[in-house]
Coordinates of N, CA and C in Angstrom, one line a residue:
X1 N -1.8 -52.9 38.0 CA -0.3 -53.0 38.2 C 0.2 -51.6 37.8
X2 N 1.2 -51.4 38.5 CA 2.1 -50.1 38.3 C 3.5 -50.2 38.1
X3 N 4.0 -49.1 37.0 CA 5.0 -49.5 36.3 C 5.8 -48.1 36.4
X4 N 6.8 -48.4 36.6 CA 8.0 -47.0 36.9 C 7.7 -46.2 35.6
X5 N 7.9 -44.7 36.2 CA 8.4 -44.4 34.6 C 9.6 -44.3 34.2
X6 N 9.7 -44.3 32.5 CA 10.5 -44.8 32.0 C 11.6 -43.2 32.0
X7 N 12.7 -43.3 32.2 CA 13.6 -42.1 32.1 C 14.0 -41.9 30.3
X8 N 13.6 -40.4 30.4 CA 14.3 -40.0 29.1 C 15.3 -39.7 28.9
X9 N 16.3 -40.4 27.6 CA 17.2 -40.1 26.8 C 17.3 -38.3 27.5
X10 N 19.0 -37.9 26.9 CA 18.7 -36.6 27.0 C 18.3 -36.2 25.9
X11 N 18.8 -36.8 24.8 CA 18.2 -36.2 23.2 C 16.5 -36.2 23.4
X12 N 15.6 -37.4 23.7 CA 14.5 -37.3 24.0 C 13.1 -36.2 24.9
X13 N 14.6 -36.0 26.1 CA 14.2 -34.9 26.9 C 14.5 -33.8 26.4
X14 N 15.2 -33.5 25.4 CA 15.4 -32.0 25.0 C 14.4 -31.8 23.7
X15 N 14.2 -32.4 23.4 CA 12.9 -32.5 22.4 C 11.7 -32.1 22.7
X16 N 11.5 -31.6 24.0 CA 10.2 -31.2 24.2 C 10.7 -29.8 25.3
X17 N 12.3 -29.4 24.9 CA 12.6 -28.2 25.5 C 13.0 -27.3 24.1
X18 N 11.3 -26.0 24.0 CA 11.5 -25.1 22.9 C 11.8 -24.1 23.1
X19 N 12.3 -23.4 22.4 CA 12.5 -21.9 22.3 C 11.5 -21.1 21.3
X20 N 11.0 -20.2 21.7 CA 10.0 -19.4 20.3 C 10.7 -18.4 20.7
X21 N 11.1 -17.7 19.3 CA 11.4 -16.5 18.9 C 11.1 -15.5 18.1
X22 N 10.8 -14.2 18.0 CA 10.5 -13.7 17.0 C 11.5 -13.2 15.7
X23 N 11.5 -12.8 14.7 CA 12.3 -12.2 14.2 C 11.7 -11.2 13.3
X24 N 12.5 -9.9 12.2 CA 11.9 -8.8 11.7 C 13.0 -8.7 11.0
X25 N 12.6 -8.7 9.6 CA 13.5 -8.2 8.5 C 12.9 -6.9 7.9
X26 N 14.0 -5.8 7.7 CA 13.3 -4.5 6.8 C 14.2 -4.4 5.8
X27 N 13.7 -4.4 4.7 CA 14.3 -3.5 3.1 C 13.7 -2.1 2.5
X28 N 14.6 -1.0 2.6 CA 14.2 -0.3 2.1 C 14.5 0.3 0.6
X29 N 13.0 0.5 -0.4 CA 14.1 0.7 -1.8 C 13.3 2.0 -2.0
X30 N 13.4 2.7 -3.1 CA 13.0 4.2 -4.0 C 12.1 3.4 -4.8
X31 N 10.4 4.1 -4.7 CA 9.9 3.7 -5.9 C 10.1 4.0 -7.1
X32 N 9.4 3.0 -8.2 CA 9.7 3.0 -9.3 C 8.2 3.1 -10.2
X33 N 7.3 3.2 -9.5 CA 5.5 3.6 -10.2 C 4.9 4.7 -9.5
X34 N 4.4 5.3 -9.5 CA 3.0 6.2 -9.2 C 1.6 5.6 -9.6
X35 N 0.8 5.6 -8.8 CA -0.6 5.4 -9.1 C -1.3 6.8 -8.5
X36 N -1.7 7.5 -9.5 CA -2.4 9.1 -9.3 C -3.8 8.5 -9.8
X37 N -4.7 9.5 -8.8 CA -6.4 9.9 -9.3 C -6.2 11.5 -9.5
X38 N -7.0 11.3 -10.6 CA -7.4 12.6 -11.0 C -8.4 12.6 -11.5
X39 N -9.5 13.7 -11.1 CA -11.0 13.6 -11.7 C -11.3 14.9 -12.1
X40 N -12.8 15.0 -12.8 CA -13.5 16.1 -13.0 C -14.7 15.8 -12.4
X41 N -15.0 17.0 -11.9 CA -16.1 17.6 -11.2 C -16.9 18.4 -11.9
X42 N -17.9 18.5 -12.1 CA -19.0 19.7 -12.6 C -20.5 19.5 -12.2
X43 N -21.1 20.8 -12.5 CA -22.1 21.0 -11.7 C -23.1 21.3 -13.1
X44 N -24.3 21.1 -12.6 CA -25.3 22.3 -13.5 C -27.0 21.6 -12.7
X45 N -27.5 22.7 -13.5 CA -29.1 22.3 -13.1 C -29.4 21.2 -13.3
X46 N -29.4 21.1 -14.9 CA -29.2 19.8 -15.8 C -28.4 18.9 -15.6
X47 N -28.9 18.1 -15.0 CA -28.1 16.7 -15.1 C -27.8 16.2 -16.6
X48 N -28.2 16.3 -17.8 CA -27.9 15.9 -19.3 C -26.6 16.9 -19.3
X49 N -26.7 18.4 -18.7 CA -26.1 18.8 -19.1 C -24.7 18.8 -18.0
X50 N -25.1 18.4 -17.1 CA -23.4 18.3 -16.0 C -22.7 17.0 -16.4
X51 N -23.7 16.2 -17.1 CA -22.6 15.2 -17.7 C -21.9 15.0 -19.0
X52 N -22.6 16.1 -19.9 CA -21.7 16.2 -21.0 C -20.8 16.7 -20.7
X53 N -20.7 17.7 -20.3 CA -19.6 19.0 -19.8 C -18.1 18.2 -18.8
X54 N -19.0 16.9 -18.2 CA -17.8 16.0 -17.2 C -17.5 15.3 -18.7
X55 N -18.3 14.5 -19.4 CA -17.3 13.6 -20.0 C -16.8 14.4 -21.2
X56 N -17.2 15.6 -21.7 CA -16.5 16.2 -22.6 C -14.5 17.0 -22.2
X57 N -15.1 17.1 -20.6 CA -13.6 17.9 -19.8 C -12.8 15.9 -19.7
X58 N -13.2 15.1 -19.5 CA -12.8 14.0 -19.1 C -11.9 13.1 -20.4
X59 N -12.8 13.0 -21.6 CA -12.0 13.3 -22.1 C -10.9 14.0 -22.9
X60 N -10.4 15.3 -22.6 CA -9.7 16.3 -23.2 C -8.7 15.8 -22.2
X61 N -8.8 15.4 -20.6 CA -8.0 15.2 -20.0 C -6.9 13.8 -20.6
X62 N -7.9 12.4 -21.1 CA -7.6 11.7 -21.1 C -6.2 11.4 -22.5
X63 N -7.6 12.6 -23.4 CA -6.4 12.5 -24.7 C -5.1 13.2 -24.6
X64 N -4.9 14.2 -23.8 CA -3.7 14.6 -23.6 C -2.4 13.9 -22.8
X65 N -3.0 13.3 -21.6 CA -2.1 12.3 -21.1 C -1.6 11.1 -21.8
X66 N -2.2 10.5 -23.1 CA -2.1 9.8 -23.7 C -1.0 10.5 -24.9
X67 N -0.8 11.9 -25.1 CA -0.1 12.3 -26.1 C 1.3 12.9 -25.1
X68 N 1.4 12.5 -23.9 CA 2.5 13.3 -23.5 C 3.0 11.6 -23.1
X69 N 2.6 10.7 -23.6 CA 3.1 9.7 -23.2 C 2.6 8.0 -21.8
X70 N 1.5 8.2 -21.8 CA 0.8 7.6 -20.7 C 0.4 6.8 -21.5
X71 N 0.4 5.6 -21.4 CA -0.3 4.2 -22.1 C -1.7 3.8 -22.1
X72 N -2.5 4.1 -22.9 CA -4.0 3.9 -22.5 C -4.3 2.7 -21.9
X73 N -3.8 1.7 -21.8 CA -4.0 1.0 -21.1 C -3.7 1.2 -19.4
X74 N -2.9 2.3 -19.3 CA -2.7 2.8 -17.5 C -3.4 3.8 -17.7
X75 N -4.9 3.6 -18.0 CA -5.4 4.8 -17.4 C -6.7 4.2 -17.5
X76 N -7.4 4.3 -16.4 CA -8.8 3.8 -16.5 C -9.7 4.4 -15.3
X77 N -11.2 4.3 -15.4 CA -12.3 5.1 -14.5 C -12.0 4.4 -13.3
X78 N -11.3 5.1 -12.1 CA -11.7 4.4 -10.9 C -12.9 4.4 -10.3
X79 N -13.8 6.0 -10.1 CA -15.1 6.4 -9.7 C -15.8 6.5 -10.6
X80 N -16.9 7.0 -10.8 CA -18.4 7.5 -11.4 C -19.2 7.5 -10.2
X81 N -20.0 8.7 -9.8 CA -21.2 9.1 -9.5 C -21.6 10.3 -10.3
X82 N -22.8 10.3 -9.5 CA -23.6 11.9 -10.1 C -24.8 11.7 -8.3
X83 N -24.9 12.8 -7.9 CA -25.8 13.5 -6.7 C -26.2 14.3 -7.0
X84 N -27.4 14.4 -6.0 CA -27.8 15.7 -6.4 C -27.6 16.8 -5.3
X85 N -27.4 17.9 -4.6 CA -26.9 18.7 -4.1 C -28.5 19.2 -4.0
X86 N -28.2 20.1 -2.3 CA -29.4 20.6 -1.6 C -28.3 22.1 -0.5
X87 N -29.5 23.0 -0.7 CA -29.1 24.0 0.5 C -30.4 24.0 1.3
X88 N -29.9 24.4 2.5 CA -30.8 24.6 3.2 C -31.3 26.0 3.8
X89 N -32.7 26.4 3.6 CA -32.7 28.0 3.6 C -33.6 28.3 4.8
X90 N -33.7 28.8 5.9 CA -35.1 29.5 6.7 C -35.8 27.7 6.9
X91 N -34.8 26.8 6.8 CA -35.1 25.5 7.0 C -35.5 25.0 6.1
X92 N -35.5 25.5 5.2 CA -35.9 24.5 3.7 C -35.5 23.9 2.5
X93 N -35.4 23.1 2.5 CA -34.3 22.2 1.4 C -34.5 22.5 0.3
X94 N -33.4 23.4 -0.8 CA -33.4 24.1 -2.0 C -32.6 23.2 -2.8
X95 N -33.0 22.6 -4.2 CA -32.3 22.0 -5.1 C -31.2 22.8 -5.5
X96 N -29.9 22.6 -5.6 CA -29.1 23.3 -6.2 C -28.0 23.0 -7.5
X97 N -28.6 21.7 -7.6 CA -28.6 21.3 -9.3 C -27.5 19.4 -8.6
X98 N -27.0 19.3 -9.9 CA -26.4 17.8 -9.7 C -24.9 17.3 -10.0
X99 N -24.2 17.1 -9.2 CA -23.2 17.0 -9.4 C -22.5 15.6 -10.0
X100 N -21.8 15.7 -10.5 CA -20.7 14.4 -11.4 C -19.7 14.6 -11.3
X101 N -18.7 13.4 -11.1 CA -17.5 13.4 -10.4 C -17.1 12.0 -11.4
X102 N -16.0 12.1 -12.0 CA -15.5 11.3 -12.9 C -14.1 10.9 -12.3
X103 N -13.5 10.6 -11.7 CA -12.4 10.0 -11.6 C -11.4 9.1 -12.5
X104 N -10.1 9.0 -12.5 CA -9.6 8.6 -13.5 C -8.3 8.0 -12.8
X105 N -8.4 6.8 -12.8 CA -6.8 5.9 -12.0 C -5.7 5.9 -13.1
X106 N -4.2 6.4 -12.9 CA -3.5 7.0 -13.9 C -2.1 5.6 -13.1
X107 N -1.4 4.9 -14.3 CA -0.4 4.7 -13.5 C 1.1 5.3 -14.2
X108 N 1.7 5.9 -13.2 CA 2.8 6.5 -14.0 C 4.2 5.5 -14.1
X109 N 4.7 5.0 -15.1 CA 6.0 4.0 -14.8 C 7.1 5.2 -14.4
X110 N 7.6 5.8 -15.4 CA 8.6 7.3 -15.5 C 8.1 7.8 -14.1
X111 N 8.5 7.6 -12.8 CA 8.2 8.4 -11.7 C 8.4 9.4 -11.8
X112 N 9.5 9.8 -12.8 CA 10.3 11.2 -12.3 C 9.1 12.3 -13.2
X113 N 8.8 12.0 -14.1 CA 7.2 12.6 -14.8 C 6.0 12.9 -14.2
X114 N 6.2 12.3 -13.0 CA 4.9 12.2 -11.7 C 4.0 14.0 -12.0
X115 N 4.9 14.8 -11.4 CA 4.4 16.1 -11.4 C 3.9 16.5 -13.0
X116 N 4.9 16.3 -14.0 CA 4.6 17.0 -15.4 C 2.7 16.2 -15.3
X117 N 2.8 15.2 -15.4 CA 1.9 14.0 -15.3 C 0.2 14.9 -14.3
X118 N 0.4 15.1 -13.5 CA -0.6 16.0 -12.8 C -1.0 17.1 -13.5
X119 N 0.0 18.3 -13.6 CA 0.5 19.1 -14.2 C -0.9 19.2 -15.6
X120 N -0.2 18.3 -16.2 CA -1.4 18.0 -17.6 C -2.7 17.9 -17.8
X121 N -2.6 17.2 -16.4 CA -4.4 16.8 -16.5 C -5.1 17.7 -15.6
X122 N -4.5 18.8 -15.1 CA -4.9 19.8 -14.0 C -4.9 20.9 -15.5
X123 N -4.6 20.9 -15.9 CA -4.3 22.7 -17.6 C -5.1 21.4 -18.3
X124 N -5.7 20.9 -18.7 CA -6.6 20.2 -20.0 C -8.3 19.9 -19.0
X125 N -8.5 20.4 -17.7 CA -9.8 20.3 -17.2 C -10.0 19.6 -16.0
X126 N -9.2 18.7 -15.2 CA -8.7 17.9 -14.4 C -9.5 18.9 -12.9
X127 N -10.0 18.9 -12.0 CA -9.9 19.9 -10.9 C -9.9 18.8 -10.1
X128 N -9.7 17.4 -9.7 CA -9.7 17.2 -8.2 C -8.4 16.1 -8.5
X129 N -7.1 16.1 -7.3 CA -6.7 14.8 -7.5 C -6.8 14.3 -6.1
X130 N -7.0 13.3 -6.0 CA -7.1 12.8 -4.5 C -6.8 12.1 -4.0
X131 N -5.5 11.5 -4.7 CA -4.0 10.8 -3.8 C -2.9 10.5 -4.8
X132 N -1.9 10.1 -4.6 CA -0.3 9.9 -5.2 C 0.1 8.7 -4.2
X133 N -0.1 7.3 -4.7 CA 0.6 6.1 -4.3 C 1.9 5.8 -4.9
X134 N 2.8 6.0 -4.4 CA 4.3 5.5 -4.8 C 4.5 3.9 -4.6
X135 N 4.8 2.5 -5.3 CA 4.9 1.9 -5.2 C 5.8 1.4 -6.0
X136 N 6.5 -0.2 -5.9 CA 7.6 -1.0 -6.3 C 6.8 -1.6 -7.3
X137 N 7.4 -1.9 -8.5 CA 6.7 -3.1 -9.3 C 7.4 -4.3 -8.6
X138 N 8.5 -4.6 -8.4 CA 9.1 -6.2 -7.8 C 9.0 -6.1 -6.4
X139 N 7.5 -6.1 -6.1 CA 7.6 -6.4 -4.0 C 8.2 -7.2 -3.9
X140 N 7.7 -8.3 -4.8 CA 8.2 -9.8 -4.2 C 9.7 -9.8 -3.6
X141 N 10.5 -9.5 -5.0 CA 11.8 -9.4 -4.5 C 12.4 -8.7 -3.4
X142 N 11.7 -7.5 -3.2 CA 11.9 -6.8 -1.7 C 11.8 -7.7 -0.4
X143 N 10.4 -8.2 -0.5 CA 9.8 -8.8 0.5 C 11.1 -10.3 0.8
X144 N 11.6 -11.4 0.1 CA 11.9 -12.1 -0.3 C 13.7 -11.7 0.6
X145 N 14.1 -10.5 0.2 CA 15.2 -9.9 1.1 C 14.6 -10.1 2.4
X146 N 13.3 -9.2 2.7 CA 12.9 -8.8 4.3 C 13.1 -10.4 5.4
X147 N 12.7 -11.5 4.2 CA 11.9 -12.2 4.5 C 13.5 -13.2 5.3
X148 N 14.0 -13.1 4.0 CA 16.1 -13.6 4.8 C 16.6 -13.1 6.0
X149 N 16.3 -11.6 6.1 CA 17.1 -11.0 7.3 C 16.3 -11.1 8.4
X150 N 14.4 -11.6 8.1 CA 14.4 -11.7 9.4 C 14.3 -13.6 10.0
X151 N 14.9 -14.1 9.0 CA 15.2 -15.3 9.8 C 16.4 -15.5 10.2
X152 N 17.3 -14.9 9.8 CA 18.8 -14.5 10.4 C 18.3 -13.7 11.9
X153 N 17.2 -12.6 11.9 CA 16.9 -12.0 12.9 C 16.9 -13.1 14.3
X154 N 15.5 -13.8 13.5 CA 15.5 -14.6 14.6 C 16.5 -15.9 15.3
X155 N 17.4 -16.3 14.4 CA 18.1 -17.2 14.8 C 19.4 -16.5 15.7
X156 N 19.7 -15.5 15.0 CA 20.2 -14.3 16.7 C 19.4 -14.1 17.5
X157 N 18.3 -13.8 17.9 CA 18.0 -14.1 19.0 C 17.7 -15.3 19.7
X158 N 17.7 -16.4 18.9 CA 17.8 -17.4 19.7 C 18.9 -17.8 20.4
X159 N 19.9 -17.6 19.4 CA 21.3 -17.7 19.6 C 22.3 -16.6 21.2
X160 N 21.4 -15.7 21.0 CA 21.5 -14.5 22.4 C 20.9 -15.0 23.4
X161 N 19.7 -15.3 23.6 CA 19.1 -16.4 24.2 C 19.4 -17.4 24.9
X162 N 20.2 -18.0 24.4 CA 20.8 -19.7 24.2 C 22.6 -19.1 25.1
X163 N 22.7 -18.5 24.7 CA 24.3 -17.7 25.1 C 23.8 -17.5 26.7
X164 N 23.1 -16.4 26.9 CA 22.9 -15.5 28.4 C 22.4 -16.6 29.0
X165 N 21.8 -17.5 29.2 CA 21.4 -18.8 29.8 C 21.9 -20.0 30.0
X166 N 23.2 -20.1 28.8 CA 24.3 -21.2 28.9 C 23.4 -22.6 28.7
X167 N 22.7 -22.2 27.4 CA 21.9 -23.2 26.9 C 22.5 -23.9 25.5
X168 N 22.3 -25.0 25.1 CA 23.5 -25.6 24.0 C 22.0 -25.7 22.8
X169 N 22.2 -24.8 21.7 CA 20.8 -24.3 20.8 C 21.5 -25.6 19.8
X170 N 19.7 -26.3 19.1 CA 20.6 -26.8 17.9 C 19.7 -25.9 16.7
X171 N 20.6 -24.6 16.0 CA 20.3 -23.9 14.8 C 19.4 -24.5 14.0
X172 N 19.0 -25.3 13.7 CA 18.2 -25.8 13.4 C 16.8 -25.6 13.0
X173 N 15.9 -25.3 13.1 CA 14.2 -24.5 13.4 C 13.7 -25.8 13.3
X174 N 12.6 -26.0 14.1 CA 11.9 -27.6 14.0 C 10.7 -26.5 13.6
X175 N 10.3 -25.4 13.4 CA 9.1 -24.7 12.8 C 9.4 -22.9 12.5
X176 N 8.9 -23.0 11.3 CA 8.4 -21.3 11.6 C 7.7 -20.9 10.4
X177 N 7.2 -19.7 11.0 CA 6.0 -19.6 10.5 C 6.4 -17.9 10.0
X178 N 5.4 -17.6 9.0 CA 5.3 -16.2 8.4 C 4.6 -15.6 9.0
X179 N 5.0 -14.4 9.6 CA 4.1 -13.3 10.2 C 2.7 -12.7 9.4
X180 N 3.4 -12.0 8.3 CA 3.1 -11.3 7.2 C 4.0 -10.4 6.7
X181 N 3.4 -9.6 5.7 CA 4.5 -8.8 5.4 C 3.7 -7.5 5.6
X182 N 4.5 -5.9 5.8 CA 3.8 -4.7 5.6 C 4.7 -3.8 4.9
X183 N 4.0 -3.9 3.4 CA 4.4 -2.4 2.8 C 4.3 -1.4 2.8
X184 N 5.1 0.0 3.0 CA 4.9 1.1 3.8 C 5.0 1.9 2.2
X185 N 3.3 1.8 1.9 CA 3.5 3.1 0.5 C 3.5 4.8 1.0
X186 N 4.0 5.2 1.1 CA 3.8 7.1 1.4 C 2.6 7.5 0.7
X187 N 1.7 7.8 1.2 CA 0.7 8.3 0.2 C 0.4 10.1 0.2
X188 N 0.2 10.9 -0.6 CA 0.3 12.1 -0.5 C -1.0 12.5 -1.2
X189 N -1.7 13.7 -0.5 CA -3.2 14.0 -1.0 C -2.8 15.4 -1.3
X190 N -3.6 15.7 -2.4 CA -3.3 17.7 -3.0 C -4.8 18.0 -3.5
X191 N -5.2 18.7 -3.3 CA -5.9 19.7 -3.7 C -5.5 20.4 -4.7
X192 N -6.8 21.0 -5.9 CA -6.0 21.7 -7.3 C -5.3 22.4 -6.9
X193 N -5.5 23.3 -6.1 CA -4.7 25.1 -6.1 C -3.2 24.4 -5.4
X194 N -3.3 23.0 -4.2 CA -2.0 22.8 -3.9 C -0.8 21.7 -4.9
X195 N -1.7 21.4 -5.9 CA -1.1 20.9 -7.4 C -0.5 22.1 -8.3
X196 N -1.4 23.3 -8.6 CA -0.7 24.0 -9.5 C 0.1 25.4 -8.8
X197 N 0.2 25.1 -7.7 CA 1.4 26.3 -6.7 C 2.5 25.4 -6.1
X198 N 2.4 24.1 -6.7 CA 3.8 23.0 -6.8 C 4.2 22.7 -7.5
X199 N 3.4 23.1 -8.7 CA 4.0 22.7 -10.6 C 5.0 22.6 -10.8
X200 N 6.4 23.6 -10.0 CA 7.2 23.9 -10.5 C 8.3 23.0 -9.7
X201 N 7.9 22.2 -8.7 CA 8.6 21.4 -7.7 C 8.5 20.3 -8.1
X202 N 9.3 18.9 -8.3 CA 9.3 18.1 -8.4 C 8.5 17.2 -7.1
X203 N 7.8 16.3 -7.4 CA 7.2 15.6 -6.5 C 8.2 14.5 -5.6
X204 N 8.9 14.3 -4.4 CA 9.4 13.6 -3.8 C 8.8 12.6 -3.9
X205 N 9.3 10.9 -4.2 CA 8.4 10.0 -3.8 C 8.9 9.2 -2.2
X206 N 9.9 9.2 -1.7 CA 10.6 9.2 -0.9 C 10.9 8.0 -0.9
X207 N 10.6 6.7 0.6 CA 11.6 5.3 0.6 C 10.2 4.8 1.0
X208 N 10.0 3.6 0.4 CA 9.7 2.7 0.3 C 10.0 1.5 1.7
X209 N 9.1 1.4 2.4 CA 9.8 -0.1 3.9 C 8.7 -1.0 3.4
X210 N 9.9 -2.1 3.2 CA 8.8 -3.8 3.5 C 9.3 -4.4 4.5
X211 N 8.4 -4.9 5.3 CA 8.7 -5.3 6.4 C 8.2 -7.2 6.2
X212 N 9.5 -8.0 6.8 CA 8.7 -9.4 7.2 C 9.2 -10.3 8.3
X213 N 7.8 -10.2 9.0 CA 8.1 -11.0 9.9 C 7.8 -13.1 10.2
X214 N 8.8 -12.9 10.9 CA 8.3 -14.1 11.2 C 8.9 -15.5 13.0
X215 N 7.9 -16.3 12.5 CA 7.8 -16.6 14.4 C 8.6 -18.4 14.5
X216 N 10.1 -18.7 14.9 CA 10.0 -19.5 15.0 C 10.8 -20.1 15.6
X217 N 10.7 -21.7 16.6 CA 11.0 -22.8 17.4 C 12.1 -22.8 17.2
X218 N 13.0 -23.4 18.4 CA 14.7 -24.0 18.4 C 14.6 -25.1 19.5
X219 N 15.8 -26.4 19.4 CA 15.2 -27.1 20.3 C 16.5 -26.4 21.3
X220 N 16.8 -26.9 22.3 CA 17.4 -26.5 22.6 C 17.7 -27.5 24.1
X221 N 19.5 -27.8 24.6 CA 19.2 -28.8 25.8 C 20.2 -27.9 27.0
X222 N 19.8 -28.3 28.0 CA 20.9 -27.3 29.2 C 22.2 -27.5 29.4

């Protein structure tokens, strides 16, 4: 036997009429940390002797940053190796002694110190730094802003949406969902000679973007 179908409510029928939309919130703030590397490098025939010479320059670096104010606890080894180094002559592979590379992860709170902060550990033995991460200590709270304006984002465009079509939106979200978020750190890489022919220049850390997105439903009836 066969049975009509049953007609839906309009509340019923509009229940299964969605809208997906996206939306994007951005905050932008000035950091307030640095995370610098700065290492020593040295060489010798001797490997006993290229690592005394790294951890004797390693620590001269370390004690100084610690007396111009750096918290020993924001400073710690990010790398260690040691290689050994080869030339190659008339085709023949010539030992040319062993290298060691000490690295040192530095976090600066006092951004505006950033440069003096290089500066020190480049004049006490320092020769390589190999990046400058500017970052927020309170993402959260940034992100947390991004995260409001882009559900405001999206409920304007549903709302634009719902207008240009002469659709009756109920504001409401029956879902949504978190995109992710993307922190936009500036990162800046120097070479010694391009650290100490900027000594005298304050380091810009510039602006900071968090971005958050997010994806979500409206019901919506004609």
């Amino acid at each position: 036997m066969q049975y009509p179908p049953i007609r839906q409510s309009g509340r019923e029928a509009g229940a299964s009429r969605i809208l997906k939309v996206n939306g994007v919130g951005k905050v932008q703030s000035r950091p307030d940390t640095a995370n610098i590397q700065v290492g020593v490098v040295t060489q010798d025939m001797n490997l006993e002797k290229a690592q005394q010479d790294n951890a004797s320059a390693i620590s001269r670096v370390k004690e100084q940053l610690i007396a111009v104010g750096i918290a020993e606890e924001n400073i710690q080894t990010a790398d260690y190796f040691i290689f050994p180094e080869y030339d190659y002559v008339d085709g023949k592979q010539e030992f040319r002694g062993y290298q060691v590379t000490h690295t040192l992860g530095i976090t600066v709170d006092d951004i505006d110190q950033t440069g003096y902060i290089i500066d020190t550990a480049v004049a006490n033995g320092a020769n390589r730094v190999s990046n400058i991460e500017f970052t927020v200590k309170d993402h959260y709270a940034d992100y947390q802003e991004a995260l409001r304006i882009a559900l405001g984002n999206a409920l304007a465009n549903a709302q634009t949406i719902a207008n240009t079509m002469r659709l009756k939106l109920d504001q409401t979200p029956v879902k949504i969902m978190e995109l992710g978020t993307t922190p936009a750190s500036p990162v800046q890489s120097f070479s010694k000679t391009q650290v100490m022919s900027a000594a005298a220049t304050p380091i810009a850390p510039g602006t900071l973007e968090t971005v958050a997105r997010v994806e979500a439903r409206f019901q919506y009836l004609p």
